[in-house]
Coordinates of C-alpha atoms and ligand atoms in Angstrom, one line a residue:
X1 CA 42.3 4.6 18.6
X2 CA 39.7 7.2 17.6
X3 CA 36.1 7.1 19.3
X4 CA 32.9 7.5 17.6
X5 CA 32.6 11.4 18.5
X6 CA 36.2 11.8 16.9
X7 CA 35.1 9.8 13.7
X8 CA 32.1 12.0 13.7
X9 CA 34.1 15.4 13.8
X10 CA 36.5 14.1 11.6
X11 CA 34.2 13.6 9.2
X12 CA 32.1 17.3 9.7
X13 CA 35.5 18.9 9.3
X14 CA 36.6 17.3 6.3
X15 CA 32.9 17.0 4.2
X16 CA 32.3 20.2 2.4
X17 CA 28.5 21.1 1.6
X18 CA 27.5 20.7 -2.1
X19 CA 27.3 24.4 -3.9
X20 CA 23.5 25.2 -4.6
X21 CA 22.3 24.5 -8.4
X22 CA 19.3 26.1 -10.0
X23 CA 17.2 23.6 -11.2
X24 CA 13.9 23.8 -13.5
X25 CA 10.5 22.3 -11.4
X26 CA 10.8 19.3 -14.0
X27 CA 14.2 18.1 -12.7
X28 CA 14.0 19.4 -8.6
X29 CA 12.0 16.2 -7.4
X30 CA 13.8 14.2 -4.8
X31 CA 16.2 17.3 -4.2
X32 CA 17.0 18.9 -1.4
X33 CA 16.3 22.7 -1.2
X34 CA 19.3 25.0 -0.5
X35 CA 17.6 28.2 0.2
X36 CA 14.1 28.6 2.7
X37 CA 11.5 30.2 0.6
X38 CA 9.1 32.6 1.4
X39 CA 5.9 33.3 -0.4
X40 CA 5.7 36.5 -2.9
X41 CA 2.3 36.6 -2.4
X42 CA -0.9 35.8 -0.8
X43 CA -2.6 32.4 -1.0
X44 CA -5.3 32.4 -2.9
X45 CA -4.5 35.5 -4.3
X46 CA -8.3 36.6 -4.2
X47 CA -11.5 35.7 -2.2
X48 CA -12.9 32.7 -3.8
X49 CA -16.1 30.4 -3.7
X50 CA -14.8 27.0 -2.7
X51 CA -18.8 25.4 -3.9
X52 CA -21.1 25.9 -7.0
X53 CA -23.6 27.7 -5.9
X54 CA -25.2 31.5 -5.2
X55 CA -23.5 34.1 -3.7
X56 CA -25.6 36.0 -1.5
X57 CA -26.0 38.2 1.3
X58 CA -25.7 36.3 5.0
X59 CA -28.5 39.3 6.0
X60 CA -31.0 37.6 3.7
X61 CA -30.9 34.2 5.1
X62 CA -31.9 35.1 8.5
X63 CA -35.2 33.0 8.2
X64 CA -33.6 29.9 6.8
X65 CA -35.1 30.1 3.1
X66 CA -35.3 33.2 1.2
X67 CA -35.9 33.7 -2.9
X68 CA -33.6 36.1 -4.5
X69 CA -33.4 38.1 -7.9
X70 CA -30.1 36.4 -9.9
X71 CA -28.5 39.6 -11.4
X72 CA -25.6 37.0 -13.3
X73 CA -23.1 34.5 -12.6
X74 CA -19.1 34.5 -12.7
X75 CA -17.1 31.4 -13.5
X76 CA -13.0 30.4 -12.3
X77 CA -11.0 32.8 -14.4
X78 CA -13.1 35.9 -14.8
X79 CA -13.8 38.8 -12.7
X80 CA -17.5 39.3 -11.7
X81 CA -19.6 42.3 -13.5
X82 CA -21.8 42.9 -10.4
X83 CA -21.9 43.8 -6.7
X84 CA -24.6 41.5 -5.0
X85 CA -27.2 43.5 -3.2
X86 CA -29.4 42.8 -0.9
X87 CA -32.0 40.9 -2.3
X88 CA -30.0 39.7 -5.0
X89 CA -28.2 36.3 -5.7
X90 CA -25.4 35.7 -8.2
X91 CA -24.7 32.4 -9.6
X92 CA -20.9 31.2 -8.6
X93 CA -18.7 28.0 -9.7
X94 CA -16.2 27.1 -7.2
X95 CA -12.6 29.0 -7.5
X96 CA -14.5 31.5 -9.1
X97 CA -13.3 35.4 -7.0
X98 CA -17.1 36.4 -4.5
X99 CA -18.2 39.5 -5.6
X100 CA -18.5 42.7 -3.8
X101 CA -21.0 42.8 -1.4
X102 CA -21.6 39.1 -1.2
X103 CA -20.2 37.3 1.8
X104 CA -21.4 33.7 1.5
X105 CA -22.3 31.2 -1.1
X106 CA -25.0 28.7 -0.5
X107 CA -24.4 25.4 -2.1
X108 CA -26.4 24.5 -5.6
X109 CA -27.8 21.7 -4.1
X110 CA -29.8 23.9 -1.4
X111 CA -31.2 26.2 -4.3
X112 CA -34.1 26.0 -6.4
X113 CA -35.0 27.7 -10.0
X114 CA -37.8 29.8 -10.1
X115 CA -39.1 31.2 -13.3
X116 CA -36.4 33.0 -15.4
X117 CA -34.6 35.2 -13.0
X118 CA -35.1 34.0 -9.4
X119 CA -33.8 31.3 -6.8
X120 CA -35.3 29.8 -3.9
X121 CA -32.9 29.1 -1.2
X122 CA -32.9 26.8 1.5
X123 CA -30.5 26.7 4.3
X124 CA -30.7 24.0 6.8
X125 CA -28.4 25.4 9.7
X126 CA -27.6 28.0 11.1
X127 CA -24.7 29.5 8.9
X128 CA -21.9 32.3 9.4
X129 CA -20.3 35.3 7.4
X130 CA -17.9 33.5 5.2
X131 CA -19.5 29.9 4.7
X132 CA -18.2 28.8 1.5
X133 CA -15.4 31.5 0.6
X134 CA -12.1 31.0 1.3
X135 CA -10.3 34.5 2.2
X136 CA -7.3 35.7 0.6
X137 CA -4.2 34.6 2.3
X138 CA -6.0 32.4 4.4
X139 CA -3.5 29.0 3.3
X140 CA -0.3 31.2 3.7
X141 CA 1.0 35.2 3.4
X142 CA 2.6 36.9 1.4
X143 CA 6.4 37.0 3.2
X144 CA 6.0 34.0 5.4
X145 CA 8.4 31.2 4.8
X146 CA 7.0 27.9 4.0
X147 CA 9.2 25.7 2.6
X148 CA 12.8 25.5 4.4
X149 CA 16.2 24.6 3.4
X150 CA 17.5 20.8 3.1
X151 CA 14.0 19.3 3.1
X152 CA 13.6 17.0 0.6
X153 CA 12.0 18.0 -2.5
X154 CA 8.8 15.5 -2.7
X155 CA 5.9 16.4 -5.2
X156 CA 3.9 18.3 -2.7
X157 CA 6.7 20.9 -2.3
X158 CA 7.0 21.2 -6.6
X159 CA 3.3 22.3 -6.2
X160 CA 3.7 24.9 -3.9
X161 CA 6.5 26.3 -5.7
X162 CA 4.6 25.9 -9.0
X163 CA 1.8 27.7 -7.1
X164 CA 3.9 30.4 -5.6
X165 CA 5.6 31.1 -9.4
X166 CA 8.8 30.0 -8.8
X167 CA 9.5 27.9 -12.4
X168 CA 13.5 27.3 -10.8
X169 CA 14.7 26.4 -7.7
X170 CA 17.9 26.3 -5.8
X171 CA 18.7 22.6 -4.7
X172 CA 21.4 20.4 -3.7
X173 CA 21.4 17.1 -5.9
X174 CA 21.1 14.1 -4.8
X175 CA 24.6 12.5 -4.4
X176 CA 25.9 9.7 -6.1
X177 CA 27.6 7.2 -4.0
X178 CA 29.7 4.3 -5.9
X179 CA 29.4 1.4 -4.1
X180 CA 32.6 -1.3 -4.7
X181 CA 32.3 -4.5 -2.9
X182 CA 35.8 -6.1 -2.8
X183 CA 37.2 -9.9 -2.1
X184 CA 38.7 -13.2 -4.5
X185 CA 35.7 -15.0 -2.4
X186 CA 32.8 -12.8 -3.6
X187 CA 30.0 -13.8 -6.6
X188 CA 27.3 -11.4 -8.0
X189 CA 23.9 -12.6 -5.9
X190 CA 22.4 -14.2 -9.3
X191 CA 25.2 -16.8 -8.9
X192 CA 25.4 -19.9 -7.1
X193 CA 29.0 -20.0 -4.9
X194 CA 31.9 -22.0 -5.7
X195 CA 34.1 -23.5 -2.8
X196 CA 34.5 -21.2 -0.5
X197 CA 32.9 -18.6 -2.2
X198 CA 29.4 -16.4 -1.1
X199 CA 27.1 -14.2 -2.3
X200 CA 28.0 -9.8 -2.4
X201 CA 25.2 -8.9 -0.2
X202 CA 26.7 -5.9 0.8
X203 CA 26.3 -4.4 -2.6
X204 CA 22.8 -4.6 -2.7
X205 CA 22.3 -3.8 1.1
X206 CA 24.4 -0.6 0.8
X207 CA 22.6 0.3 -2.3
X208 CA 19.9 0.4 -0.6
X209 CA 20.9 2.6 2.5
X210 CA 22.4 4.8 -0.2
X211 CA 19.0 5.3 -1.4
X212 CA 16.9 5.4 2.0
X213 CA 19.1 8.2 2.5
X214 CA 17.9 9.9 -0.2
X215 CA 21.2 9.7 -2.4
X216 CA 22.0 8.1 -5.9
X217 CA 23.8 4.4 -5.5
X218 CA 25.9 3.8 -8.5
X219 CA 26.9 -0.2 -8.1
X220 CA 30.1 -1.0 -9.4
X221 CA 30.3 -4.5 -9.2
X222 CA 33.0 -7.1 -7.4
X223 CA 36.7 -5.7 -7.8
X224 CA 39.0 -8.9 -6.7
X225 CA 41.9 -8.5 -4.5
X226 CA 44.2 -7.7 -6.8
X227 CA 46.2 -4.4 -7.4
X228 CA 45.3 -3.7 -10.7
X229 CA 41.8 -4.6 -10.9
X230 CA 40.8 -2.4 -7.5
X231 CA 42.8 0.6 -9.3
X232 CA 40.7 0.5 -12.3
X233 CA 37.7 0.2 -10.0
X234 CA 38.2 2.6 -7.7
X235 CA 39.6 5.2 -10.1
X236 CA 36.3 4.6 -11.8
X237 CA 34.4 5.0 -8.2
X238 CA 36.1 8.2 -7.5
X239 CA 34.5 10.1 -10.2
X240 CA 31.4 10.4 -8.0
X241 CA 30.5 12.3 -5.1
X242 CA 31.4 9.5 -2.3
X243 CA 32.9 6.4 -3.1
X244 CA 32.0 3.1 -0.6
X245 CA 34.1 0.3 -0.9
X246 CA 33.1 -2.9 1.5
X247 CA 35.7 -5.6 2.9
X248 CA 39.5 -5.4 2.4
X249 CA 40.5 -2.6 4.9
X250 CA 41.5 -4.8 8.1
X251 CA 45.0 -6.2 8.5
X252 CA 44.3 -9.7 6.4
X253 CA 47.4 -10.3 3.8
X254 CA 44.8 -9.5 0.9
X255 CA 43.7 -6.1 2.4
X256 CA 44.8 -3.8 0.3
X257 CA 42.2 -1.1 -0.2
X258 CA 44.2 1.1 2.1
X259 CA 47.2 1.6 0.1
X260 CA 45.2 1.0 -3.1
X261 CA 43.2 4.4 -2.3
X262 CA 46.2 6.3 -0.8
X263 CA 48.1 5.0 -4.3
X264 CA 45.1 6.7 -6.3
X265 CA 45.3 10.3 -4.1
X266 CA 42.9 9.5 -1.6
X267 CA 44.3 11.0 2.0
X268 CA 43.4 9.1 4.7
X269 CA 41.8 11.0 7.2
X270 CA 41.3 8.1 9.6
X271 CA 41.7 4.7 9.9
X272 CA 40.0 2.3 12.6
X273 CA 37.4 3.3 15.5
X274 CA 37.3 1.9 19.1
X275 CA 33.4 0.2 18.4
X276 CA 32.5 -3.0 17.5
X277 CA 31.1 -4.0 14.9
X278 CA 33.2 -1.9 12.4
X279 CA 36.5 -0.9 13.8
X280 CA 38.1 -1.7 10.9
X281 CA 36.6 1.7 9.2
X282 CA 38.4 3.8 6.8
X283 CA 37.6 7.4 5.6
X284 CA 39.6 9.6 3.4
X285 CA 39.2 12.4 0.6
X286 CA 40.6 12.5 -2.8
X287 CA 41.0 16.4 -3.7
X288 CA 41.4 17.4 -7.3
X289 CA 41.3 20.6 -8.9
X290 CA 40.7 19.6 -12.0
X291 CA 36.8 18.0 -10.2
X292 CA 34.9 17.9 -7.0
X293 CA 36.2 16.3 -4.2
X294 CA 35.0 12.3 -3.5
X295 CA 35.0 11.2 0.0
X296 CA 35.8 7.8 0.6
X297 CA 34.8 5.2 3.0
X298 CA 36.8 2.0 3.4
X299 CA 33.4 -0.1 4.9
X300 CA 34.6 -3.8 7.0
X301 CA 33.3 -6.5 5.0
X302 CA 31.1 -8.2 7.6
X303 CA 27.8 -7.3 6.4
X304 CA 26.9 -5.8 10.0
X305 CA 29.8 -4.0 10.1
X306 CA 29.5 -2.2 6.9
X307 CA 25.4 -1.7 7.8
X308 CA 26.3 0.1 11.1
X309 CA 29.1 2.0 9.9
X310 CA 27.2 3.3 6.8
X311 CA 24.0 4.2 9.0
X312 CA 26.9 6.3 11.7
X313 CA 29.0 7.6 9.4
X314 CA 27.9 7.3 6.0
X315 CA 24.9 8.8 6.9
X316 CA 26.3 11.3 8.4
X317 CA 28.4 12.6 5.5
X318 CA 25.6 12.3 3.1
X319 CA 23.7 14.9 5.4
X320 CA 26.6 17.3 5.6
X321 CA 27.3 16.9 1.6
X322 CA 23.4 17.8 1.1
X323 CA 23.4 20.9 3.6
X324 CA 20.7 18.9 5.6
X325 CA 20.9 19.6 9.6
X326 CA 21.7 18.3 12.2
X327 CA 24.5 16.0 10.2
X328 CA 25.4 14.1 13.2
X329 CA 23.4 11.1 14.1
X330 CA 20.5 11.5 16.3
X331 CA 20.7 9.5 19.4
X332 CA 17.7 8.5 21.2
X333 CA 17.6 7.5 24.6
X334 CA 15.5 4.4 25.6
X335 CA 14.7 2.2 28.9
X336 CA 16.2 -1.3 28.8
X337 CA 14.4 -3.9 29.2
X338 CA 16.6 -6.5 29.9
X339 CA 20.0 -6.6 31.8
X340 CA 22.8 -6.9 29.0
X341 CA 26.5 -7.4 30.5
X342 CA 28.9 -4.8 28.4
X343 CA 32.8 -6.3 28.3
X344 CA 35.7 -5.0 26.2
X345 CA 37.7 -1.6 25.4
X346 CA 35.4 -0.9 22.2
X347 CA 31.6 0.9 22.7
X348 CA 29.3 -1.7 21.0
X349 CA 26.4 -0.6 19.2
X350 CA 24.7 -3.6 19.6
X351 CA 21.9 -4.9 16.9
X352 CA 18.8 -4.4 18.9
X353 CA 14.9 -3.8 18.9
X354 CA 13.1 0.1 20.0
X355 CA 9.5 0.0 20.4
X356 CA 6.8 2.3 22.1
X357 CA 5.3 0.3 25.3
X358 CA 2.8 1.8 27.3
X359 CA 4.4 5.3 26.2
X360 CA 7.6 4.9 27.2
X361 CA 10.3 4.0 24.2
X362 CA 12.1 0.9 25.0
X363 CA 14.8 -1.8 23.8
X364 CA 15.5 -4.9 23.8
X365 CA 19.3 -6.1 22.1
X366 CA 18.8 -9.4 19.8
X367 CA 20.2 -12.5 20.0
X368 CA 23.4 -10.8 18.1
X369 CA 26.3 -13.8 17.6
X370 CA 28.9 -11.0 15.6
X371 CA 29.5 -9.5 12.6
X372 CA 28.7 -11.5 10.2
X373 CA 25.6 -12.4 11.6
X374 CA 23.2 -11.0 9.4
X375 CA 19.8 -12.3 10.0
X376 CA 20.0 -10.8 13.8
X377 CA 19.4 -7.2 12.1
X378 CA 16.5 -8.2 10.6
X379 CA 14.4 -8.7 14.3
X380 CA 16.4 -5.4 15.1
X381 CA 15.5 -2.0 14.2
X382 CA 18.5 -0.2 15.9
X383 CA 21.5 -0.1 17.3
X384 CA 22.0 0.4 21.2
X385 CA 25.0 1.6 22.3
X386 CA 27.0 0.4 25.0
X387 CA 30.2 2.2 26.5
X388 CA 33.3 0.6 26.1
X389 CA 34.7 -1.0 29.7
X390 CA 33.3 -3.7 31.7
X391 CA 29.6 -3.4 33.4
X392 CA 26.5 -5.0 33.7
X393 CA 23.8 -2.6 32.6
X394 CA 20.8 -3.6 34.2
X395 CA 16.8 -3.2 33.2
X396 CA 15.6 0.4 33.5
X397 CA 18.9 2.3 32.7
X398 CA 18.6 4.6 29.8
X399 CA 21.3 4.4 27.2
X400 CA 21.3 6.0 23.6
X401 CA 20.2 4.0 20.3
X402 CA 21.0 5.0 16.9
X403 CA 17.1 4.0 14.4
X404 CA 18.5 2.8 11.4
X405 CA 17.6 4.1 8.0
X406 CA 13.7 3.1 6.8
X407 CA 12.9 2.0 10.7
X408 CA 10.7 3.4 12.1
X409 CA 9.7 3.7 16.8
X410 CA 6.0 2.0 16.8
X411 CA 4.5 0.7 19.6
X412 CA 5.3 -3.1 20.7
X413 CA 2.4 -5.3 19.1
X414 CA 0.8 -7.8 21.9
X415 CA 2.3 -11.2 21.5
X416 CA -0.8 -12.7 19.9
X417 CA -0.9 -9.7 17.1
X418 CA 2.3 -10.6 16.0
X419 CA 2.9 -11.9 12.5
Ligands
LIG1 P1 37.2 -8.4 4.9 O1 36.8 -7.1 5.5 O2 37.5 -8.2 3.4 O3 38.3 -9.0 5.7 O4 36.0 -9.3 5.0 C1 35.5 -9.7 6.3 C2 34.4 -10.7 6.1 O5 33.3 -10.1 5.4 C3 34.8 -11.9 5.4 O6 34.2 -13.1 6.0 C4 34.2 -11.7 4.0 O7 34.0 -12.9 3.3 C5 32.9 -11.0 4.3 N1 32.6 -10.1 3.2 C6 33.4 -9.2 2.6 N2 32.8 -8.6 1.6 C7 31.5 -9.0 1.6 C8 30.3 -8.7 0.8 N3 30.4 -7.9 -0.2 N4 29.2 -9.4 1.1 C9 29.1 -10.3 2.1 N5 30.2 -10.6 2.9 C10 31.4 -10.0 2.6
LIG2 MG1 38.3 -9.3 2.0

């Protein structure tokens, strides 16, 4: 059976990245850029008074007050019509470009009218060449590059590139991902389980990994285990980017998403991974030339299973579709604190809890019973990953932890702070 690292270059190899798209500012939010993007010019574009106030001559402060002959004043948007000499003040507005000669503006509030063409200033420290103005290129140069490619494209970035001139952009899209939960014993959330029925959580849980990762969950609902019904559902899933079904891919009589997808010209690329929870995993790739590729993963149905496989592999695949780098999950290594006794010929990537104490990043794995076990994940923040064989890993070893999507590493809160 494959190992995790196989799955992973399985995946690399077989997930093309999405071709660039140009895009208007208006529709690049929430994007990914495809290109790094360096600044056609200098930022601000001109010296500039960052107060409303006088520009003046540093020389003619020296004393701390001083009263100066106005010559005129220049708002934001127009060029001044003077040089400021010494001796001479001109009245600025903030954004508003420092005239020649001038190289500081003192604030209005330190300034005081007198009679029809002179000011009284007052300045209450000792100041320096420059106080108020902001130099040309002074946030960023004309050539350097400040936005790279595959960061996301959050309102911040449309504002530089609104600043910098650049109406269009070249992005990657967000991807849509179909979600399809399958299984006879499944009903919508809203509705209240028949014998032997439960609730599709996994719909709504993987809708929202899909969109922690920054990617467009399309939710197709509850196809039964039934031929006909998973076709039309999963022909209908495969019109997007990545198509994720949950449940029906282990070896049950009813699992028939397997042949279903290979029926509708998905190839299988793999089938089944040596870790636990989720070695029933399925991945494949319907190629058309008549559309875009969809890559599809065949998620367990235990609701841990499908979580941990979507946040190792899903995730994964999402990056690589978007351009972002690196695409491979990033490990982190952490001390345990507790001994945990590792059995079996599957690496576990046990449900489990990172947290900063006393600088060091540590974790601690739940009180996971399997699978299915669902409210074990929501103490956890991670999975830790144990190799497959038997040993007792004892407190202090490092081993490698995969942060799940929307966790975050904080420190450990002292037991009384806890909520
Ligand atoms: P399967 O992979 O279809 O054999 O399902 C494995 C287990 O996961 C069974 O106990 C299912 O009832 C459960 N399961 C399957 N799909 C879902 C779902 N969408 N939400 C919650 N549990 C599910
Ligand atoms: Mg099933």
């Amino acid at each position: 059976m494959l190992n995790v690292d196989d799955a992973l270059n399985l995946i690399a190899k077989t997930v093309s990245t999405a071709s660039p798209e140009f895009v208007s500012l208006a529709d690049a939010a929430g994007s990914l850029l495809a290109i790094d993007v360096a600044s056609p010019e200098d930022s601000p574009p001109f010296d500039k008074s960052m107060m409303d106030g006088y520009a003046v001559q540093l020389a003619d402060l020296q004393s701390g007050e001083a009263t100066l002959k106005v010559i005129g004043e220049v708002t934001a948007g127009h060029q001044p019509e003077d040089a400021v000499n010494p001796g001479s003040a001109m009245r600025i507005m903030t954004g508003a470009p420092i005239p020649v000669g001038a190289d500081v503006v003192v604030p209005v509030e330190q300034s005081e009218i007198i009679g029809d063409a002179s000011v009284k200033l007052n300045v209450d420290r000792k100041v320096c060449l420059g106080w108020n103005i902001i130099t040309s290129g002074t946030n960023m140069r004309r050539g350097e590059v400040v936005l790279t490619a595959g960061g996301r494209i959050r309102p911040q970035e449309i504002a530089l590139l609104a600043e910098m001139g650049l109406a269009s952009v070249s992005v990657r899209k967000p991807p849509r991902v179909a979600i399809l939960a399958t299984g006879d014993e499944l009903v919508p959330v809203e509705e209240t389980p028949g014998p032997g029925q439960i609730r599709n959580s996994n719909a709504k849980m993987l809708a929202a990994q899909v969109q922690a990762s920054g990617a467009e969950p399309v939710v197709l609902g509850i196809a039964r285990d039934d031929l006909s019904d998973l076709q039309t559902k999963i022909d209908e899933g495969l019109q997007c980017d990545f198509l994720c079904l949950s449940g029906g891919v282990s070896a049950g009589v009813l699992d028939l998403v397997p042949s279903t997808l290979k029926a509708a010209g998905v190839e299988q690329v793999f089938h089944k991974v040596a870790m636990k929870p989720g070695k029933p995993i399925w991945f494949g790739i319907r190629e058309e030339k008549s559309s875009s590729a969809c890559y599809v993963f065949g998620l367990p149905g235990n609701p841990v299973s499908s979580m941990v496989c979507f946040e190792l592999f899903v995730a994964a695949a999402l990056r690589q579709f978007v351009g972002k780098s690196p695409s491979f999950p990033e490990l982190v290594d952490a001390t345990l604190v507790a001994d945990f006794h590792q059995r079996g010929n599957r690496d576990v990537w046990f449900p489990s809890r990172v947290s900063i104490e006393n600088g060091v990043v540590v974790v601690e794995p739940t009180g996971w019973k399997g699978s299915s076990d669902l409210r074990s994940t929501v103490t956890a923040n991670c999975s830790a990953c144990f190799s497959a064989g038997e040993r007792r890993y004892l407190a202090g070893e490092t081993v490698k932890v995969l942060l799940w999507s929307g966790s975050e590493i904080t420190s450990k809160l002292p037991v009384d702070l806890k909520l």
